[in-house]
Short mmCIF file of C-alpha atoms in Angstrom, two decimals:
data_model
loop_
_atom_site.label_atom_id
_atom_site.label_comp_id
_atom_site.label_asym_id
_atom_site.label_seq_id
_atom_site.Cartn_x
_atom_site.Cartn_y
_atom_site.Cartn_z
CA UNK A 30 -49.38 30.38 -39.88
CA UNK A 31 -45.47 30.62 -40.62
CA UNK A 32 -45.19 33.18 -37.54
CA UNK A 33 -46.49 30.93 -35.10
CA UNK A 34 -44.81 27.90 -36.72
CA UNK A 35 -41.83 30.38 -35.90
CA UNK A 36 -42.96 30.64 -32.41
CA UNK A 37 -43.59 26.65 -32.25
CA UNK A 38 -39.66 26.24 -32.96
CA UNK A 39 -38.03 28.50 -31.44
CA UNK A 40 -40.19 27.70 -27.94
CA UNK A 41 -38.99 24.02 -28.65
CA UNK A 42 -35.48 25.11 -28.90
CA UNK A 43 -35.53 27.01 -25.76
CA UNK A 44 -37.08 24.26 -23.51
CA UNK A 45 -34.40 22.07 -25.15
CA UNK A 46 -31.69 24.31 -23.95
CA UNK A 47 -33.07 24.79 -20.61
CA UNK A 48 -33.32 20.93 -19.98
CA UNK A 49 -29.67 20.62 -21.60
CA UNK A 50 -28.73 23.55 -18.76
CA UNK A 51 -30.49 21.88 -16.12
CA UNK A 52 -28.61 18.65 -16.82
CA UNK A 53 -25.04 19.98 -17.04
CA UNK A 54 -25.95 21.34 -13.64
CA UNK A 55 -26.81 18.10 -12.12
CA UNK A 56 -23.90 16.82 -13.82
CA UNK A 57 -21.94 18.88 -12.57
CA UNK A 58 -23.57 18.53 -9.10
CA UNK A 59 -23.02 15.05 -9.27
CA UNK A 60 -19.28 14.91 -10.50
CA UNK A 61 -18.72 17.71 -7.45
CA UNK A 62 -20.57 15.04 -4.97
CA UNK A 63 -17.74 12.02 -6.32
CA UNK A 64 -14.82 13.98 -6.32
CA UNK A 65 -15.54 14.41 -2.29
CA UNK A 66 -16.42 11.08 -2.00
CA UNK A 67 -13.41 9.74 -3.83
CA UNK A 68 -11.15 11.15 -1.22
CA UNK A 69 -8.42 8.62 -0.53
CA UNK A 70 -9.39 7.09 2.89
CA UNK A 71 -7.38 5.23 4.89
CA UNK A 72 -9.28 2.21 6.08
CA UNK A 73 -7.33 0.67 9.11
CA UNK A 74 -9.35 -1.44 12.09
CA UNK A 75 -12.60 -0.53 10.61
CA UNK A 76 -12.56 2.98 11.07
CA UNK A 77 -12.22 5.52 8.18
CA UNK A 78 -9.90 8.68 8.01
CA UNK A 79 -9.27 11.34 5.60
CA UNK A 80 -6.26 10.65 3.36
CA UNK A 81 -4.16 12.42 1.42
CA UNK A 82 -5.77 15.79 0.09
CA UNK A 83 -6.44 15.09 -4.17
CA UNK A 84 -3.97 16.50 -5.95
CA UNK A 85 -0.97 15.72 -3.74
CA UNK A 86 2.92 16.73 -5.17
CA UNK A 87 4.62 14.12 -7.17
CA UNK A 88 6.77 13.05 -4.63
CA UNK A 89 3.57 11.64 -2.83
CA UNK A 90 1.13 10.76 -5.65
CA UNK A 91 0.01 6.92 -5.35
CA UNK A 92 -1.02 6.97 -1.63
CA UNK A 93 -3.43 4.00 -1.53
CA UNK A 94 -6.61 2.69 0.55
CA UNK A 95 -4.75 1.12 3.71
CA UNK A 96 -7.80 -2.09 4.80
CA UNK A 97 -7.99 -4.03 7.96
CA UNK A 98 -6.86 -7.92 7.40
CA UNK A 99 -5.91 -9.64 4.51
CA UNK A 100 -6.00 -8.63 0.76
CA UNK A 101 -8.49 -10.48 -1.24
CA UNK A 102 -5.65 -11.05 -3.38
CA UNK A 103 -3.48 -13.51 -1.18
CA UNK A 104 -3.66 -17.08 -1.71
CA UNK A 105 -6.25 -18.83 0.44
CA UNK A 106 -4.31 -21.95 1.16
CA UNK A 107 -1.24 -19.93 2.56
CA UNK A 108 -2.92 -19.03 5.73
CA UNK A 109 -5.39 -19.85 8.33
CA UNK A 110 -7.87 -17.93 10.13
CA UNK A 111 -8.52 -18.15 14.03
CA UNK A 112 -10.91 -16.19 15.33
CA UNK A 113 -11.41 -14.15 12.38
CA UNK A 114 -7.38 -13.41 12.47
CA UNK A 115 -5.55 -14.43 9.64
CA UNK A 116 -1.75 -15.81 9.88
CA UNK A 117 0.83 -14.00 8.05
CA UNK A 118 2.32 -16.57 5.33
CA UNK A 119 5.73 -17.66 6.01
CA UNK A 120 8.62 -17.09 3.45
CA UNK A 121 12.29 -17.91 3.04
CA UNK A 122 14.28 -14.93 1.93
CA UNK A 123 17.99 -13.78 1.98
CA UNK A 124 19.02 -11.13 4.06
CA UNK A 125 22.15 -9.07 3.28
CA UNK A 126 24.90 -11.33 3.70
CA UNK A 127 23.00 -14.13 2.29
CA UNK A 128 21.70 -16.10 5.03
CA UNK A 129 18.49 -17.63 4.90
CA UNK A 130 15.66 -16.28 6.86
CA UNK A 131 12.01 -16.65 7.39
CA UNK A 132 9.72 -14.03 8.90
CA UNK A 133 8.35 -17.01 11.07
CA UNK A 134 11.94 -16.03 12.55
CA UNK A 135 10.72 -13.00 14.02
CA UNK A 136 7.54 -13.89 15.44
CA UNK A 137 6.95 -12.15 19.16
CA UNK A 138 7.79 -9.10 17.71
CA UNK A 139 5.55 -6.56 15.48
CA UNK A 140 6.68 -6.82 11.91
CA UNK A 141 6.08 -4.22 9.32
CA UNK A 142 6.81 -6.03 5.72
CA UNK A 143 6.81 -3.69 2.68
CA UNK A 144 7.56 -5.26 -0.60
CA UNK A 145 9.87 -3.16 -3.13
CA UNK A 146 12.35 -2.63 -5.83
CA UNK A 147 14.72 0.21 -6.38
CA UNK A 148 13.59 1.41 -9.69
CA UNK A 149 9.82 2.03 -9.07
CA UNK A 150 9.15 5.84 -7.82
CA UNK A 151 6.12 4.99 -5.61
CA UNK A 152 8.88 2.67 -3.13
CA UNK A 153 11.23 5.43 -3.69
CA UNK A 154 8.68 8.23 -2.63
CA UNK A 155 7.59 6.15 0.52
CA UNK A 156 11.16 5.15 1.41
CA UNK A 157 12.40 8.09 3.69
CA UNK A 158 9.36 8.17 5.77
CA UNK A 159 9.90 4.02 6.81
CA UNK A 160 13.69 5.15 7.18
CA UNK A 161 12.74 7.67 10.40
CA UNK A 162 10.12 5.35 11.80
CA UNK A 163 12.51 2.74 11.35
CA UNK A 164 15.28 4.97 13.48
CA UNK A 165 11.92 6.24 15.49
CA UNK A 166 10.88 2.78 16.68
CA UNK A 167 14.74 1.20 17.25
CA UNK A 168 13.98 -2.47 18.87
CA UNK A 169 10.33 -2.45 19.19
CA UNK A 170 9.04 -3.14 15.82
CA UNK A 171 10.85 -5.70 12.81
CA UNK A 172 11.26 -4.41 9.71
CA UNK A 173 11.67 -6.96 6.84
CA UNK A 174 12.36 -4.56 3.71
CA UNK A 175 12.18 -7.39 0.70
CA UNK A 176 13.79 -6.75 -2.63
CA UNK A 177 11.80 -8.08 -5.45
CA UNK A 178 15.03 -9.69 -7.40
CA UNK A 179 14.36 -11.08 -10.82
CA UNK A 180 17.33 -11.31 -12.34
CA UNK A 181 17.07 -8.62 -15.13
CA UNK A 182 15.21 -5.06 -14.23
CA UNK A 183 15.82 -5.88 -10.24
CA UNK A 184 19.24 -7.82 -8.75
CA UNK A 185 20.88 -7.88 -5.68
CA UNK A 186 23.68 -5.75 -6.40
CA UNK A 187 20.97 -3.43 -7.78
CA UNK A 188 18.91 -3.15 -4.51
CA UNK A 189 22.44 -3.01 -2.54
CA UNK A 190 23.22 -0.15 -4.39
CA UNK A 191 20.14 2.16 -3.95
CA UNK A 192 20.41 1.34 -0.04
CA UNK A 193 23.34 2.24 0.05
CA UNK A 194 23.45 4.98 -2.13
CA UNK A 195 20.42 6.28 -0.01
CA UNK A 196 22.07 5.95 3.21
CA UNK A 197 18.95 3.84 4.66
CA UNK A 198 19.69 1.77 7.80
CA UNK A 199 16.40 -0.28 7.76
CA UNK A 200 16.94 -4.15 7.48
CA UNK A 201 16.62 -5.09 3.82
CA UNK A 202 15.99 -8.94 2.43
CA UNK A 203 16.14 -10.25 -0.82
CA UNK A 204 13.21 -12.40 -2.26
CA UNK A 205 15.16 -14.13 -5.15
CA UNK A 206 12.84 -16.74 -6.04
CA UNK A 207 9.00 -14.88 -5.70
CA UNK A 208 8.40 -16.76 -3.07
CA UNK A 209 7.74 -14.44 -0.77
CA UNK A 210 5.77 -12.11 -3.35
CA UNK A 211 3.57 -15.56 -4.14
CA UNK A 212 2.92 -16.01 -0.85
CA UNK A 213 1.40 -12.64 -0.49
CA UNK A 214 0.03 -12.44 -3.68
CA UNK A 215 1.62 -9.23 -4.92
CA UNK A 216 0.28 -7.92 -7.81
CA UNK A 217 1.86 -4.38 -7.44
CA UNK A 218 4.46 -2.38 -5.34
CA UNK A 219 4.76 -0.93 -2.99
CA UNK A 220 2.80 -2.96 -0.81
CA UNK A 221 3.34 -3.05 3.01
CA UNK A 222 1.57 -5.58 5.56
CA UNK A 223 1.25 -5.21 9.30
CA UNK A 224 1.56 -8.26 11.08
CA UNK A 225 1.70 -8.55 14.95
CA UNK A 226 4.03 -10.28 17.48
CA UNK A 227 1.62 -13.21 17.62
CA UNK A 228 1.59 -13.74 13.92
CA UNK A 229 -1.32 -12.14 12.24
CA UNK A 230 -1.38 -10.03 9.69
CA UNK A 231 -3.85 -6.71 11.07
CA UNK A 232 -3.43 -3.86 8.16
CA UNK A 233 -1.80 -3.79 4.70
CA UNK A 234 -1.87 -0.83 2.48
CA UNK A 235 -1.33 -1.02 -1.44
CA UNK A 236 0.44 1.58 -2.45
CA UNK A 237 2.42 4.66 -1.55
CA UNK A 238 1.94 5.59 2.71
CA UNK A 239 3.23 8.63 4.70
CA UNK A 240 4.80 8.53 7.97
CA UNK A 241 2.00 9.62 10.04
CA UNK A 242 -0.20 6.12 8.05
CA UNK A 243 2.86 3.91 8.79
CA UNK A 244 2.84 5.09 12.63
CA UNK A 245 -0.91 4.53 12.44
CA UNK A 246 -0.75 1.05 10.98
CA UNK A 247 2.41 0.07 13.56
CA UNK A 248 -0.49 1.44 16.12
CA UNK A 249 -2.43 -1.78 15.23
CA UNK A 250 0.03 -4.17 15.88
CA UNK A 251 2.35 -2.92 19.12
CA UNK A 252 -1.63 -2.82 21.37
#
């Protein structure tokens, strides 16, 4: 009787293990099935393409989803839809030598507006790349570069500085008030829109982009 009780157990215990086994595999199966699927893609006029490979360098960690349209983020009321085109919100801000400009200012030509501050990495990582599209594109496409000033982490003379410092030749503007960052809704940085010559805002991407996704969202907006 004890010998097959003996038998009775340890049988038990081995179908236990092989279901635990069995699991883990799936598990593992499963977890192997995400991490492909998880693949940053870049999401720009409804068509997907592979992003950054996982595991990128630190220099280009935080590359983001880049989505046709409008964040859900961005205030209803500050735009309008036509056609199922949404207008970029307009926005006073101050450009180097403190004059007062709106990017309604610039409308009939394609305007690439990233949001950033000199002190986070991700703007700092991305910053070369819109430096030699800037230099790449000349005349053809606006770039409105917009400080995030709040007094105390972020200034003026602070955002002058790393420019400078940097040796970048891209237009820069100072939002000193949030009003441009409330208009858009920012919640985090970097964050770039792509808004054509007519107005409406096509891409944005949250987040970290390359050159070869900033070329690819200008794409949208210069056809």
């Amino acid at each position: 009787m004890m010998n097959k009780n003996k038998i009775l157990t340890v049988g038990i215990v081995a179908a236990a293990l092989v279901a635990i086994l069995a699991g883990a595999a799936a598990l593992y199966s499963a977890l192997a099935d995400r991490a492909v699927v998880d693949t940053p893609l870049l999401l720009i006029d409804g068509h997907e393409r592979p992003g950054m490979p996982a595991g990128p360098p630190p220099e280009q960690a935080g590359v983001e989803d880049i989505e046709e349209g409008i964040p859900e983020h961005m205030p209803d009321e500050q735009h309008e839809e036509e056609d199922n085109r949404v207008s970029a919100p307009d926005f006073v801000v101050q450009d180097i030598d403190q004059n007062y400009v709106r990017l309604s200012d610039f409308h009939g030509s394609p305007i690439v507006l990233s949001f950033w501050t000199s002190w986070c990495g991700a703007c700092s990582a991305q910053m070369p790349y819109f430096n030699a599209v800037f230099m790449e594109m000349g005349d053809d496409v606006h770039f409105m570069m917009v400080n995030l000033v709040d007094g105390a982490r972020e200034t003026r003379e602070s955002g002058k500085a790393y420019i400078a410092q940097q040796g970048y030749t891209f237009p820069i503007f100072f939002d000193m008030d949030g009003e441009a960052s409330i208009a858009y809704g920012v919640r985090a940085i970097p964050a770039t829109y792509f808004i054509n010559a007519e107005g409406f805002v096509l891409a944005h991407a949250g987040g970290m982009i390359d050159a070869e996704t900033l070329r690819h969202g200008i794409s949208l907006i210069t056809t």
